[in-house]
Amino acid sequence: MAGKSAAVQIEVEGPEGTRSVRLSSPERVLYPDEGLTKKDLAEYVVAVGPALVRALGDRPVSLERFPEGLGGERFYSKNPPRGVPAYARSVTVTYPSGRSHPQLVVDEIATAVWAVQMNTLTFHPWPVRSENPDNPDELRLDLDPQPGRDYQDAVTAARQLNDLLAELGLTGYAKSSGNRGVHVFVPIRPDHEFLDVRHAAIGIGRELQRRDPDLVTMDWWKEERGERVFVDFNQCTRDRTMAGAYSPRPLPHAPVSTPLTWDELGSIDPRTLTVRTVPQLLADRGDPWESMHGDAGDIAPALALWQKDLDNGLGELPFPPDYPKMPGEPKRARPSVSRSDTEGIADRDWYADPKRWDGDRPKEPEGS
């Protein structure tokens, strides 16, 4: 049976020489539609290894795992899984609740291959470095086309965003989300904590919406977004993560969240960026994100946009549902729910009832 094939050893070059990573059940099929096995995925990780490790390295990482392959059970590992190799390290991070515990750090290709051994499909890195886990060095925005919009609309919004970032003295780096959207990562100096970075993202998003309100929305509640591209500002909050660069995504055709040049962004069909094709693309033209952290910028101009909006009466926006109630946050109720329905219901209880929920659910429980 495919899932019971004999274990193999994957030889991986690393900073301390060659490591041998044991891969059990290498013929277990992880992507049934494509026939991609655990061994195929391990070989993909080795092929893109240097670029993958540049994106993940020195960062706390959550692992999105599928023990039975795509279509089976899915869960997220935040604590390093049992059996983590001795050469892999971890770093302690603090969650919105105030609890702290360690998360895996992927500093070399062998650690990434071991994560595949643990049936990891997608790597979700934090936007911080291990020596400073409270101050992000990346501001991240997810441009999510709502029903009625598509990838090309997200590309248009991303290009407008990039122009705005340049005006603010910041540099944007784009990648496909692995689905219909576009991710824009902005390297920043780690001078500010998460709340400041989130506020900078809100300032940027609101300005982007002002410039093209027919295309862009900052409305958290889905019922208010309309046929526009949502700028997900909450990706900049503590413990929110996006798929890392070169990470496979859990969709049937095995797409990869792939860094692209700004020229490539609109000309490449993201559906063609897969586990099978991305290694050759990377070999042919290199990694567009290789030097991105040489462009680290200051978020002060973006924070000035936030402050200007505050002065003009625009306040805080909703936080993710797993957050405690935050200062200045509006009530966690979607606008269509009447005032009488909200009376006596604690904010934290809104998200326990899916009939009231109309935002984006949290992906995983803390500490899983």
Coordinates of C-alpha atoms in Angstrom, one line a residue:
M1 CA 0.0 0.0 0.0
A2 CA 1.2 3.5 -0.8
G3 CA 0.9 4.7 2.8
K4 CA 3.0 1.7 4.1
S5 CA 6.1 1.9 1.8
A6 CA 9.5 1.4 3.3
A7 CA 11.2 4.4 4.8
V8 CA 13.9 6.2 2.9
Q9 CA 16.7 8.5 3.9
I10 CA 16.9 12.0 2.3
E11 CA 20.4 13.5 2.2
V12 CA 20.4 17.2 2.7
E13 CA 23.3 19.7 2.6
G14 CA 23.3 22.2 5.5
P15 CA 25.5 24.6 7.4
E16 CA 27.1 21.7 9.4
G17 CA 27.5 19.4 6.4
T18 CA 25.2 16.6 5.1
R19 CA 22.3 15.5 7.2
S20 CA 20.3 12.3 6.6
V21 CA 16.5 12.8 7.3
R22 CA 14.4 9.7 7.6
L23 CA 11.2 9.8 5.6
S24 CA 8.7 7.1 6.6
S25 CA 5.9 6.1 4.2
P26 CA 7.5 8.1 1.4
E27 CA 4.8 6.9 -1.1
R28 CA 1.9 8.2 1.0
V29 CA -0.1 10.4 -1.4
L30 CA -0.5 13.9 0.0
Y31 CA -2.1 15.5 -3.1
P32 CA -4.4 12.8 -4.6
D33 CA -5.4 14.8 -7.7
E34 CA -1.8 15.3 -8.7
G35 CA -0.5 12.0 -7.3
L36 CA 2.1 13.8 -5.3
T37 CA 3.6 11.8 -2.5
K38 CA 5.4 12.7 0.7
K39 CA 8.7 11.9 -1.1
D40 CA 7.7 14.3 -3.9
L41 CA 7.1 17.0 -1.4
A42 CA 10.4 16.4 0.4
E43 CA 12.2 16.6 -2.9
Y44 CA 10.4 19.9 -3.7
V45 CA 11.5 21.3 -0.4
V46 CA 15.1 20.3 -1.2
A47 CA 14.9 21.9 -4.6
V48 CA 13.7 25.2 -3.4
G49 CA 15.5 24.9 0.0
P50 CA 17.8 27.9 0.0
A51 CA 15.0 30.3 -1.0
L52 CA 12.5 28.6 1.4
V53 CA 15.0 28.9 4.3
R54 CA 15.6 32.5 3.5
A55 CA 11.9 33.1 3.9
L56 CA 11.4 31.0 7.0
G57 CA 14.8 31.2 8.7
D58 CA 15.2 32.7 12.2
R59 CA 11.4 33.0 12.6
P60 CA 8.9 31.1 14.7
V61 CA 6.9 28.8 12.4
S62 CA 3.5 27.1 12.7
L63 CA 3.2 23.9 10.7
E64 CA 0.0 23.1 8.8
R65 CA -0.1 19.3 8.9
F66 CA -2.2 16.7 7.0
P67 CA -1.4 13.2 8.4
E68 CA -3.8 11.6 5.8
G69 CA -3.0 13.9 3.0
L70 CA -5.2 16.6 1.5
G71 CA -8.8 15.9 2.2
G72 CA -8.1 14.2 5.5
E73 CA -7.6 15.7 9.0
R74 CA -5.8 19.1 9.1
F75 CA -4.3 20.7 12.2
Y76 CA -1.7 23.3 13.1
S77 CA 1.4 22.6 15.2
K78 CA 2.6 25.6 17.1
N79 CA 4.5 23.7 19.8
P80 CA 7.4 21.8 18.1
P81 CA 6.1 18.3 17.3
R82 CA 7.4 15.3 19.2
G83 CA 10.6 13.9 17.8
V84 CA 12.0 17.2 16.6
P85 CA 15.7 16.7 15.6
A86 CA 18.4 17.8 18.0
Y87 CA 19.8 20.2 15.4
A88 CA 16.5 22.1 15.2
R89 CA 15.8 25.0 17.6
S90 CA 12.8 26.8 18.9
V91 CA 12.0 30.3 20.2
T92 CA 9.5 31.3 22.8
V93 CA 6.7 33.6 21.6
T94 CA 3.9 35.3 23.5
Y95 CA 0.2 35.0 22.4
P96 CA -2.6 37.5 22.7
S97 CA -3.8 35.9 25.9
G98 CA -0.4 36.6 27.5
R99 CA 0.6 32.9 27.5
S100 CA 4.0 32.0 26.1
H101 CA 5.5 28.8 24.7
P102 CA 8.1 27.7 22.1
Q103 CA 7.7 27.4 18.4
L104 CA 9.9 25.7 15.8
V105 CA 12.5 27.7 13.9
V106 CA 13.4 26.4 10.4
D107 CA 17.0 27.4 10.0
E108 CA 18.1 24.8 7.5
I109 CA 16.7 22.6 4.8
A110 CA 16.9 19.4 6.9
T111 CA 14.5 20.9 9.4
A112 CA 12.0 21.7 6.5
V113 CA 12.4 18.1 5.2
W114 CA 11.7 16.8 8.7
A115 CA 8.6 18.9 8.8
V116 CA 7.5 17.2 5.6
Q117 CA 8.1 13.9 7.4
M118 CA 5.6 15.2 9.9
N119 CA 3.1 15.6 6.9
T120 CA 3.5 19.4 6.8
L121 CA 2.2 21.0 3.6
T122 CA 2.3 24.7 4.5
F123 CA 4.8 26.7 6.6
H124 CA 3.4 29.7 8.4
P125 CA 6.2 32.0 9.7
W126 CA 5.8 34.8 12.1
P127 CA 6.8 38.3 10.9
V128 CA 9.6 38.5 13.6
R129 CA 13.1 37.3 14.2
S130 CA 14.0 35.0 17.0
E131 CA 16.1 37.5 18.9
N132 CA 13.2 40.1 18.9
P133 CA 9.9 38.2 18.8
D134 CA 7.8 41.1 19.9
N135 CA 8.8 43.6 17.1
P136 CA 8.0 42.6 13.5
D137 CA 10.5 43.1 10.8
E138 CA 7.8 42.6 8.1
L139 CA 4.5 44.4 7.6
R140 CA 2.2 42.0 5.7
L141 CA -1.0 42.7 3.7
D142 CA -3.3 40.1 2.2
L143 CA -5.2 41.4 -0.8
D144 CA -8.3 39.1 -0.9
P145 CA -10.7 39.4 -3.9
Q146 CA -14.3 39.0 -2.8
P147 CA -16.9 37.3 -4.9
G148 CA -17.2 39.1 -8.2
R149 CA -13.5 39.9 -8.2
D150 CA -10.6 37.8 -9.3
Y151 CA -6.8 37.5 -9.2
Q152 CA -6.3 40.3 -11.8
D153 CA -8.3 42.7 -9.6
A154 CA -6.0 41.7 -6.7
V155 CA -3.0 42.5 -8.9
T156 CA -4.4 45.9 -9.8
A157 CA -4.8 46.6 -6.0
A158 CA -1.3 45.3 -5.3
R159 CA 0.2 47.7 -7.9
Q160 CA -1.7 50.6 -6.4
L161 CA -0.5 49.5 -3.0
N162 CA 3.1 49.4 -4.2
D163 CA 2.9 52.9 -5.5
L164 CA 1.6 54.1 -2.2
L165 CA 4.3 52.2 -0.3
A166 CA 7.0 53.9 -2.4
E167 CA 5.5 57.3 -1.5
L168 CA 5.8 56.3 2.1
G169 CA 9.5 55.3 1.7
L170 CA 8.7 51.6 1.9
T171 CA 9.3 48.7 -0.6
G172 CA 6.7 46.1 -1.3
Y173 CA 7.5 42.5 -2.3
A174 CA 4.7 40.5 -3.9
K175 CA 3.8 36.8 -4.1
S176 CA 0.9 34.8 -5.2
S177 CA -1.2 33.6 -2.2
G178 CA -1.5 30.2 -3.7
N179 CA -5.1 30.8 -4.4
R180 CA -6.9 33.9 -5.9
G181 CA -5.2 36.6 -3.9
V182 CA -1.9 38.5 -3.7
H183 CA 0.3 38.9 -0.6
V184 CA 2.5 42.0 -0.2
F185 CA 5.3 41.8 2.3
V186 CA 7.1 45.0 3.4
P187 CA 10.5 44.7 5.1
I188 CA 10.6 47.2 8.1
R189 CA 13.0 48.1 10.8
P190 CA 12.0 46.2 14.0
D191 CA 11.5 49.4 16.0
H192 CA 7.8 48.9 16.8
E193 CA 5.6 46.3 18.4
F194 CA 2.7 44.5 16.8
L195 CA 0.0 47.1 17.6
D196 CA 2.0 49.9 16.0
V197 CA 2.6 47.8 12.9
R198 CA -1.1 46.9 12.7
H199 CA -2.0 50.6 12.9
A200 CA 0.5 51.4 10.2
A201 CA -1.2 48.7 8.0
I202 CA -4.6 50.3 8.7
G203 CA -3.3 53.7 7.8
I204 CA -2.0 52.3 4.5
G205 CA -5.2 50.4 3.8
R206 CA -7.5 53.3 4.4
E207 CA -5.5 55.5 2.2
L208 CA -5.5 52.9 -0.5
Q209 CA -9.3 52.6 -0.2
R210 CA -9.7 56.4 -0.5
R211 CA -7.8 56.4 -3.7
D212 CA -9.9 53.6 -5.3
P213 CA -13.0 53.0 -3.2
D214 CA -14.7 51.0 -6.1
L215 CA -11.9 48.4 -6.0
V216 CA -10.5 48.4 -2.4
T217 CA -12.3 47.8 0.9
M218 CA -11.1 47.8 4.5
D219 CA -14.5 46.5 5.8
W220 CA -13.9 43.7 8.2
W221 CA -17.4 42.3 7.9
K222 CA -18.0 40.3 4.8
E223 CA -21.5 41.7 4.3
E224 CA -20.1 45.2 3.8
R225 CA -17.2 44.4 1.5
G226 CA -19.2 44.1 -1.7
E227 CA -17.4 43.2 -5.0
R228 CA -14.1 44.6 -4.0
V229 CA -10.6 43.5 -2.9
F230 CA -10.3 43.3 0.9
V231 CA -7.1 44.5 2.5
D232 CA -6.7 42.2 5.5
F233 CA -5.0 44.5 8.0
N234 CA -5.4 41.9 10.8
Q235 CA -2.6 39.9 9.2
C236 CA -0.3 42.3 11.1
T237 CA -1.6 41.3 14.6
R238 CA 0.3 39.1 17.0
D239 CA -0.1 35.4 16.2
R240 CA -1.6 35.9 12.8
T241 CA 0.5 34.2 10.1
M242 CA 0.4 33.9 6.3
A243 CA 1.7 31.2 4.1
G244 CA 5.5 31.6 3.8
A245 CA 7.2 32.2 0.5
Y246 CA 7.6 28.9 -1.5
S247 CA 5.1 27.1 0.8
P248 CA 2.8 24.6 -0.9
R249 CA -0.9 25.3 -0.2
P250 CA -3.6 22.7 0.6
L251 CA -5.5 22.9 -2.7
P252 CA -6.0 19.9 -5.1
H253 CA -3.5 21.2 -7.8
A254 CA -0.7 21.7 -5.3
P255 CA -0.2 25.4 -5.7
V256 CA 2.7 27.2 -4.2
S257 CA 2.7 30.7 -2.7
T258 CA 5.4 32.1 -5.0
P259 CA 7.4 35.3 -4.9
L260 CA 7.1 37.2 -8.1
T261 CA 8.6 40.3 -9.6
W262 CA 6.2 43.2 -10.1
D263 CA 6.5 42.6 -13.9
E264 CA 5.6 39.0 -13.5
L265 CA 2.7 39.5 -11.1
G266 CA 0.0 40.2 -13.7
S267 CA 1.4 38.1 -16.5
I268 CA 1.7 34.7 -14.7
D269 CA -1.3 32.6 -14.1
P270 CA -1.0 31.7 -10.4
R271 CA -2.6 28.3 -11.1
T272 CA 0.5 27.3 -13.0
L273 CA 2.7 27.9 -9.9
T274 CA 2.8 24.5 -8.3
V275 CA 5.0 22.0 -6.6
R276 CA 5.9 20.6 -10.0
T277 CA 6.7 23.9 -11.7
V278 CA 8.2 26.3 -9.1
P279 CA 11.6 24.7 -8.8
Q280 CA 12.4 25.2 -12.4
L281 CA 11.1 28.8 -12.3
L282 CA 13.3 29.5 -9.3
A283 CA 16.3 27.9 -11.1
D284 CA 15.7 29.8 -14.3
R285 CA 15.4 33.4 -12.9
G286 CA 16.4 33.2 -9.2
D287 CA 14.6 34.4 -6.1
P288 CA 13.0 37.9 -6.4
W289 CA 13.0 38.1 -2.6
E290 CA 16.7 37.2 -2.1
S291 CA 17.7 40.7 -1.0
M292 CA 14.4 42.0 0.4
H293 CA 15.7 42.7 3.9
G294 CA 18.3 45.1 2.6
D295 CA 15.4 47.4 2.0
A296 CA 14.0 47.6 5.5
G297 CA 12.0 50.8 5.9
D298 CA 10.5 53.1 8.6
I299 CA 6.8 52.8 9.3
A300 CA 6.6 56.4 10.7
P301 CA 5.0 57.8 7.6
A302 CA 2.4 55.1 7.6
L303 CA 1.7 55.7 11.3
A304 CA 1.2 59.4 10.4
L305 CA -1.6 58.2 8.1
W306 CA -3.2 56.3 11.0
Q307 CA -2.9 59.4 13.3
K308 CA -4.4 61.7 10.7
D309 CA -7.4 59.4 10.4
L310 CA -7.7 59.3 14.2
D311 CA -7.7 63.1 14.2
N312 CA -10.5 63.0 11.6
G313 CA -12.7 60.7 13.7
L314 CA -11.8 57.3 12.3
G315 CA -11.0 54.9 15.1
E316 CA -9.9 51.4 15.8
L317 CA -11.1 48.4 13.7
P318 CA -12.1 45.0 14.9
F319 CA -9.4 42.5 16.0
P320 CA -9.4 38.8 15.3
P321 CA -11.9 36.8 17.3
D322 CA -9.4 35.1 19.5
Y323 CA -8.2 38.4 20.8
P324 CA -9.3 39.9 24.2
K325 CA -11.3 43.1 23.9
M326 CA -8.9 45.8 22.8
P327 CA -8.9 49.5 23.7
G328 CA -11.1 51.5 21.4
E329 CA -12.3 48.4 19.5
P330 CA -15.9 48.6 18.1
K331 CA -18.4 46.0 19.2
R332 CA -17.8 42.6 17.8
A333 CA -21.2 42.3 16.0
R334 CA -21.8 42.4 12.3
P335 CA -23.8 45.4 11.3
S336 CA -26.9 43.5 10.2
V337 CA -27.5 42.2 13.7
S338 CA -30.0 44.4 15.6
R339 CA -29.1 46.1 18.8
S340 CA -31.7 44.0 20.7
D341 CA -29.9 40.9 19.7
T342 CA -26.6 42.1 21.2
E343 CA -27.9 43.1 24.6
G344 CA -26.3 41.1 27.4
I345 CA -24.0 39.1 25.1
A346 CA -20.3 39.4 25.9
D347 CA -18.0 40.3 23.0
R348 CA -16.1 37.0 23.3
D349 CA -19.3 35.1 22.9
W350 CA -20.1 36.5 19.5
Y351 CA -17.8 34.1 17.8
A352 CA -19.2 31.0 19.5
D353 CA -22.3 31.3 17.4
P354 CA -21.6 30.8 13.6
K355 CA -25.0 32.5 12.8
R356 CA -23.6 35.8 14.0
W357 CA -20.2 35.3 12.5
D358 CA -19.4 37.0 9.2
G359 CA -15.7 37.8 9.3
D360 CA -12.7 35.5 8.8
R361 CA -12.4 32.7 11.4
P362 CA -9.2 32.2 13.2
K363 CA -7.2 29.3 11.6
E364 CA -6.1 27.5 14.7
P365 CA -6.3 27.5 18.5
E366 CA -3.5 29.0 20.5
G367 CA -0.8 26.6 21.4
S368 CA -2.0 23.7 19.2

